[in-house]
Amino acid sequence: MSAATLTVGLLTGCSSVSEFVTQQASDTACAAITPVVDQVTADVQTAVSQIPVDPAAAIDTLQAANVLLSTLPGQSESVDTARTTIDALISQAQSVQLGQRLDQTKVDDLSAQLAQALTGTIGVC
């Protein structure tokens, strides 16, 4: 076996190892991110339905969802957008708690924006 053949073999092997390691890292990240995103999605859906009837409970649920999002590895722009959107939903719940009428259109828009941001957090998963 010549040195050139050995070198080519090693380079090909390194490429495969690199791809394997990258895939494993991606799989691990997905395994950590997906359950959190699923839980946040469920919590926000529950909270949004609670805003008109129990805004205090909605606020608690939304704050917990925001804390859960902060546990995601490798914070991204999508996570920041999701957290900002949850803060806006909290603001809507606080307004209802203070006796103001719920702006359902605003809540619906924020919910759609949040869904898009959460989809961005799972990216390639």
XYZ file of N, CA, C and O in Angstrom:
500
model
N 0.858 -1.174 0.000
C 0.000 0.000 0.000
C 0.897 1.228 0.000
O 1.779 1.359 0.825
N 0.650 2.117 -0.932
C 1.484 3.312 -1.023
C 1.036 4.340 -0.001
O -0.057 4.289 0.547
N 1.899 5.328 0.231
C 1.586 6.402 1.175
C 0.390 7.210 0.688
O -0.449 7.650 1.486
N 0.272 7.413 -0.624
C -0.854 8.177 -1.181
C -2.172 7.448 -0.924
O -3.175 8.059 -0.558
N -2.165 6.133 -1.104
C -3.381 5.353 -0.870
C -3.763 5.408 0.601
O -4.938 5.572 0.954
N -2.775 5.303 1.477
C -3.021 5.368 2.909
C -3.567 6.735 3.291
O -4.518 6.839 4.067
N -2.986 7.798 2.747
C -3.446 9.158 3.045
C -4.876 9.367 2.587
O -5.705 9.901 3.317
N -5.200 8.920 1.385
C -6.563 9.047 0.877
C -7.528 8.278 1.773
O -8.603 8.760 2.114
N -7.118 7.087 2.178
C -7.954 6.285 3.071
C -8.199 6.978 4.398
O -9.311 6.982 4.915
N -7.175 7.581 4.960
C -7.318 8.298 6.229
C -8.217 9.517 6.072
O -9.050 9.798 6.924
N -8.039 10.267 4.989
C -8.869 11.448 4.770
C -10.331 11.066 4.583
O -11.233 11.722 5.096
N -10.563 9.996 3.856
C -11.941 9.528 3.665
C -12.523 9.092 5.001
O -13.663 9.407 5.326
N -11.734 8.393 5.791
C -12.178 7.957 7.109
C -12.481 9.124 8.020
O -13.469 9.124 8.734
N -11.659 10.150 7.973
C -11.882 11.337 8.801
C -13.177 12.023 8.404
O -13.925 12.496 9.243
N -13.422 12.080 7.114
C -14.650 12.700 6.650
C -15.850 11.935 7.185
O -16.808 12.524 7.658
N -15.807 10.631 7.140
C -16.912 9.814 7.644
C -17.068 9.994 9.145
O -18.175 10.099 9.644
N -15.967 10.041 9.852
C -16.007 10.238 11.299
C -16.587 11.618 11.603
O -17.451 11.768 12.472
N -16.153 12.621 10.869
C -16.664 13.982 11.066
C -18.162 14.042 10.829
O -18.899 14.639 11.612
N -18.611 13.409 9.750
C -20.043 13.386 9.457
C -20.808 12.653 10.553
O -21.887 13.079 10.965
N -20.236 11.555 11.031
C -20.875 10.779 12.089
C -20.996 11.610 13.366
O -22.056 11.651 13.988
N -19.903 12.272 13.736
C -19.904 13.097 14.951
C -20.909 14.238 14.812
O -21.669 14.525 15.747
N -20.943 14.878 13.652
C -21.891 15.962 13.413
C -23.321 15.453 13.531
O -24.177 16.086 14.143
N -23.601 14.290 12.949
C -24.941 13.709 13.017
C -25.307 13.350 14.449
O -26.432 13.593 14.885
N -24.362 12.793 15.188
C -24.621 12.438 16.577
C -24.928 13.685 17.402
O -25.835 13.681 18.227
N -24.181 14.760 17.178
C -24.416 16.015 17.899
C -25.793 16.566 17.557
O -26.526 17.036 18.427
N -26.145 16.498 16.288
C -27.459 16.960 15.849
C -28.562 16.129 16.482
O -29.561 16.669 16.965
N -28.398 14.815 16.499
C -29.393 13.931 17.103
C -29.547 14.219 18.595
O -30.659 14.223 19.124
N -28.430 14.456 19.275
C -28.460 14.756 20.702
C -29.173 16.068 20.958
O -29.997 16.169 21.867
N -28.863 17.088 20.153
C -29.520 18.391 20.297
C -31.018 18.247 20.067
O -31.826 18.805 20.816
N -31.397 17.512 19.035
C -32.820 17.304 18.740
C -33.508 16.589 19.893
O -34.640 16.920 20.244
N -32.830 15.611 20.460
C -33.410 14.870 21.576
C -33.631 15.772 22.780
O -34.575 15.571 23.546
N -32.793 16.784 22.945
C -32.944 17.721 24.062
C -33.970 18.812 23.749
O -34.725 19.220 24.616
N -34.003 19.268 22.514
C -34.842 20.409 22.137
C -36.299 20.012 21.917
O -37.214 20.678 22.400
N -36.534 18.933 21.215
C -37.895 18.571 20.809
C -38.857 18.418 21.990
O -39.957 18.981 21.948
N -38.504 17.708 23.063
C -39.461 17.605 24.177
C -39.761 18.953 24.835
O -40.888 19.195 25.258
N -38.757 19.810 24.906
C -38.967 21.137 25.499
C -39.927 21.939 24.631
O -40.876 22.549 25.137
N -39.707 21.936 23.335
C -40.577 22.671 22.415
C -41.997 22.101 22.471
O -42.975 22.865 22.502
N -42.122 20.800 22.523
C -43.447 20.184 22.622
C -44.157 20.608 23.912
O -45.351 20.924 23.906
N -43.424 20.625 25.016
C -44.016 21.015 26.303
C -44.403 22.494 26.296
O -45.485 22.860 26.758
N -43.529 23.343 25.779
C -43.830 24.772 25.707
C -45.065 25.006 24.835
O -45.949 25.789 25.196
N -45.140 24.319 23.720
C -46.300 24.456 22.827
C -47.585 24.087 23.563
O -48.577 24.825 23.508
N -47.578 22.976 24.257
C -48.765 22.540 25.007
C -49.109 23.525 26.118
O -50.286 23.877 26.312
N -48.088 23.987 26.837
C -48.321 24.933 27.936
C -48.905 26.249 27.426
O -49.818 26.811 28.034
N -48.378 26.743 26.318
C -48.866 28.011 25.775
C -50.304 27.859 25.284
O -51.131 28.747 25.508
N -50.614 26.745 24.649
C -51.995 26.518 24.209
C -52.948 26.527 25.398
O -54.023 27.125 25.349
N -52.541 25.882 26.483
C -53.345 25.871 27.702
C -53.489 27.286 28.253
O -54.589 27.724 28.603
N -52.377 28.001 28.314
C -52.393 29.360 28.868
C -53.270 30.295 28.046
O -54.031 31.090 28.610
N -53.183 30.206 26.730
C -53.974 31.080 25.869
C -55.463 30.841 26.112
O -56.253 31.789 26.159
N -55.848 29.596 26.309
C -57.259 29.319 26.580
C -57.673 29.783 27.978
O -58.848 30.046 28.227
N -56.704 29.913 28.891
C -56.979 30.362 30.257
C -57.085 31.879 30.385
O -57.693 32.360 31.340
N -56.491 32.618 29.471
C -56.431 34.076 29.633
C -57.799 34.693 29.934
O -57.913 35.464 30.891
N -58.853 34.384 29.183
C -60.124 35.053 29.460
C -60.779 34.631 30.784
O -61.516 35.409 31.382
N -60.512 33.411 31.255
C -61.190 32.908 32.451
C -60.336 32.948 33.713
O -60.861 33.086 34.816
N -59.044 32.809 33.575
C -58.143 32.814 34.728
C -56.786 33.383 34.305
O -55.808 32.642 34.136
N -56.730 34.708 34.145
C -55.481 35.302 33.659
C -54.283 35.059 34.574
O -53.164 34.918 34.091
N -54.507 34.962 35.872
C -53.388 34.701 36.790
C -52.768 33.332 36.515
O -51.536 33.197 36.487
N -53.601 32.331 36.308
C -53.091 30.988 35.983
C -52.384 31.012 34.632
O -51.341 30.367 34.458
N -52.932 31.763 33.690
C -52.299 31.880 32.374
C -50.920 32.510 32.498
O -49.958 32.047 31.869
N -50.820 33.537 33.314
C -49.527 34.207 33.521
C -48.520 33.222 34.104
O -47.375 33.133 33.636
N -48.934 32.470 35.116
C -48.030 31.482 35.726
C -47.564 30.448 34.705
O -46.380 30.109 34.643
N -48.496 29.959 33.897
C -48.160 28.952 32.886
C -47.220 29.525 31.839
O -46.252 28.868 31.432
N -47.474 30.748 31.409
C -46.613 31.392 30.405
C -45.218 31.672 30.961
O -44.219 31.482 30.261
N -45.156 32.099 32.218
C -43.842 32.337 32.828
C -43.049 31.035 32.943
O -41.844 31.007 32.684
N -43.733 29.945 33.293
C -43.063 28.646 33.368
C -42.571 28.219 31.987
O -41.465 27.668 31.852
N -43.368 28.477 30.960
C -42.953 28.137 29.588
C -41.714 28.937 29.195
O -40.805 28.404 28.547
N -41.665 30.196 29.595
C -40.504 31.027 29.286
C -39.249 30.503 29.980
O -38.165 30.470 29.391
N -39.390 30.074 31.212
C -38.253 29.500 31.949
C -37.799 28.216 31.268
O -36.602 27.982 31.094
N -38.753 27.404 30.857
C -38.425 26.153 30.166
C -37.649 26.424 28.883
O -36.670 25.736 28.576
N -38.061 27.447 28.140
C -37.330 27.801 26.913
C -35.892 28.213 27.206
O -34.999 27.960 26.401
N -35.677 28.831 28.348
C -34.322 29.287 28.678
C -33.380 28.117 28.947
O -32.164 28.302 28.989
N -33.920 26.907 29.089
C -33.071 25.734 29.332
C -32.553 25.106 28.048
O -31.726 24.197 28.108
N -33.043 25.571 26.908
C -32.605 24.976 25.640
C -31.121 25.222 25.410
O -30.626 26.324 25.639
N -30.418 24.195 24.940
C -28.994 24.368 24.633
C -28.826 25.258 23.404
O -29.659 25.234 22.493
N -27.773 26.039 23.389
C -27.468 26.848 22.211
C -28.557 27.832 21.865
O -29.175 27.743 20.828
N -28.829 28.753 22.770
C -29.873 29.745 22.546
C -29.719 30.375 21.163
O -28.624 30.658 20.717
N -30.852 30.599 20.505
C -30.835 31.108 19.138
C -31.795 32.275 19.006
O -32.536 32.613 19.930
N -31.786 32.863 17.818
C -32.702 33.962 17.536
C -34.149 33.476 17.646
O -35.018 34.200 18.130
N -34.416 32.248 17.220
C -35.767 31.693 17.314
C -36.217 31.581 18.765
O -37.373 31.874 19.088
N -35.317 31.170 19.646
C -35.650 31.067 21.070
C -35.906 32.463 21.627
O -36.871 32.674 22.373
N -35.073 33.426 21.255
C -35.276 34.805 21.713
C -36.626 35.345 21.251
O -37.353 35.976 22.020
N -36.977 35.061 20.006
C -38.268 35.498 19.468
C -39.415 34.827 20.222
O -40.404 35.477 20.573
N -39.273 33.544 20.485
C -40.312 32.818 21.223
C -40.485 33.401 22.618
O -41.619 33.619 23.073
N -39.394 33.690 23.293
C -39.471 34.244 24.650
C -40.091 35.641 24.638
O -40.905 35.973 25.500
N -39.742 36.445 23.651
C -40.328 37.785 23.530
C -41.827 37.685 23.259
O -42.626 38.459 23.811
N -42.220 36.739 22.444
C -43.633 36.545 22.130
C -44.397 36.078 23.363
O -45.518 36.540 23.618
N -43.807 35.198 24.137
C -44.445 34.765 25.381
C -44.598 35.947 26.326
O -45.636 36.103 26.978
N -43.602 36.813 26.390
C -43.703 38.022 27.213
C -44.892 38.885 26.769
O -45.613 39.450 27.602
N -45.107 38.970 25.466
C -46.245 39.742 24.943
C -47.571 39.075 25.325
O -48.551 39.771 25.630
N -47.612 37.750 25.323
C -48.815 37.046 25.767
C -49.051 37.276 27.263
O -50.201 37.437 27.701
N -47.987 37.298 28.032
C -48.102 37.606 29.465
C -48.693 38.996 29.641
O -49.580 39.205 30.486
N -48.239 39.930 28.846
C -48.760 41.300 28.907
C -50.265 41.324 28.614
O -51.026 42.041 29.271
N -50.693 40.530 27.633
C -52.126 40.447 27.317
C -52.904 39.889 28.512
O -53.965 40.398 28.862
N -52.362 38.857 29.149
C -53.026 38.267 30.316
C -53.070 39.259 31.477
O -54.081 39.341 32.192
N -52.003 40.027 31.654
C -51.977 41.033 32.720
C -53.030 42.114 32.476
O -53.671 42.582 33.421
N -53.224 42.481 31.222
C -54.257 43.465 30.887
C -55.640 42.951 31.257
O -56.456 43.682 31.817
N -55.899 41.686 30.946
C -57.191 41.087 31.298
C -57.334 41.027 32.819
O -58.408 41.306 33.365
N -56.249 40.702 33.479
C -56.270 40.632 34.937
C -56.625 42.000 35.539
O -57.262 42.064 36.577
N -56.244 43.062 34.861
C -56.541 44.416 35.335
C -57.920 44.903 34.887
O -58.271 46.058 35.113
N -58.683 44.029 34.250
C -60.041 44.364 33.882
C -60.239 44.821 32.449
O -61.354 45.174 32.051
N -59.183 44.826 31.651
C -59.320 45.219 30.254
C -59.860 44.056 29.430
O -59.726 42.894 29.812
N -60.437 44.399 28.325
C -60.995 43.388 27.426
C -59.857 42.686 26.678
O -58.899 43.318 26.247
N -60.000 41.385 26.509
C -58.993 40.599 25.794
C -59.001 40.974 24.318
O -60.050 41.005 23.681
N -57.827 41.247 23.790
C -57.674 41.496 22.353
C -57.374 40.148 21.700
O -56.215 39.774 21.524
N -58.430 39.434 21.344
C -58.280 38.084 20.817
C -57.473 38.063 19.528
O -56.703 37.134 19.296
N -57.636 39.095 18.707
C -56.861 39.163 17.458
C -55.369 39.226 17.768
O -54.567 38.536 17.140
N -55.006 40.027 18.746
C -53.599 40.155 19.151
C -53.089 38.822 19.696
O -51.984 38.375 19.352
N -53.887 38.167 20.518
C -53.492 36.870 21.086
C -53.318 35.846 19.975
O -52.354 35.075 19.976
N -54.237 35.843 19.014
C -54.125 34.909 17.885
C -52.865 35.172 17.068
O -52.164 34.239 16.677
N -52.574 36.452 16.827
C -51.363 36.813 16.084
C -50.102 36.390 16.841
O -49.161 35.850 16.250
N -50.098 36.640 18.140
C -48.946 36.247 18.956
C -48.791 34.722 18.988
O -47.667 34.216 18.935
N -49.898 34.014 19.059
C -49.842 32.544 19.062
C -49.246 32.019 17.762
O -48.423 31.097 17.770
N -49.637 32.621 16.644
C -49.091 32.213 15.343
C -47.606 32.543 15.254
O -46.805 31.742 14.751
N -47.232 33.715 15.756
C -45.822 34.117 15.756
C -45.005 33.164 16.620
O -43.895 32.765 16.247
N -45.562 32.778 17.752
C -44.866 31.847 18.641
C -44.693 30.478 17.987
O -43.617 29.882 18.061
N -45.731 30.005 17.332
C -45.640 28.707 16.650
C -44.534 28.723 15.612
O -43.767 27.762 15.491
N -44.421 29.824 14.891
C -43.370 29.946 13.878
C -41.986 29.970 14.535
O -41.055 29.316 14.064
N -41.853 30.701 15.628
C -40.566 30.760 16.325
C -40.179 29.399 16.890
O -39.022 28.991 16.807
N -41.155 28.679 17.444
C -40.859 27.361 18.000
C -40.473 26.386 16.910
O -39.604 25.538 17.115
N -41.095 26.511 15.759
C -40.705 25.662 14.621
C -39.258 25.948 14.245
O -38.496 25.035 13.927
N -38.864 27.217 14.319
C -37.483 27.596 14.018
C -36.491 27.053 15.028
O -35.334 26.787 14.687
N -36.922 26.848 16.270
C -35.986 26.348 17.281
C -35.625 24.894 17.056
O -34.532 24.462 17.401
N -36.541 24.140 16.457
C -36.227 22.724 16.224
C -35.541 22.525 14.883
O -34.972 21.472 14.647
N -35.568 23.547 14.046
C -34.804 23.566 12.801
C -34.801 22.266 12.046
O -35.809 21.858 11.507
N -33.668 21.603 12.010
C -33.494 20.403 11.202
C -34.002 19.131 11.858
O -33.928 18.071 11.280
N -34.509 19.252 13.057
C -34.958 18.042 13.775
C -36.063 17.390 13.029
O -37.116 17.375 13.018
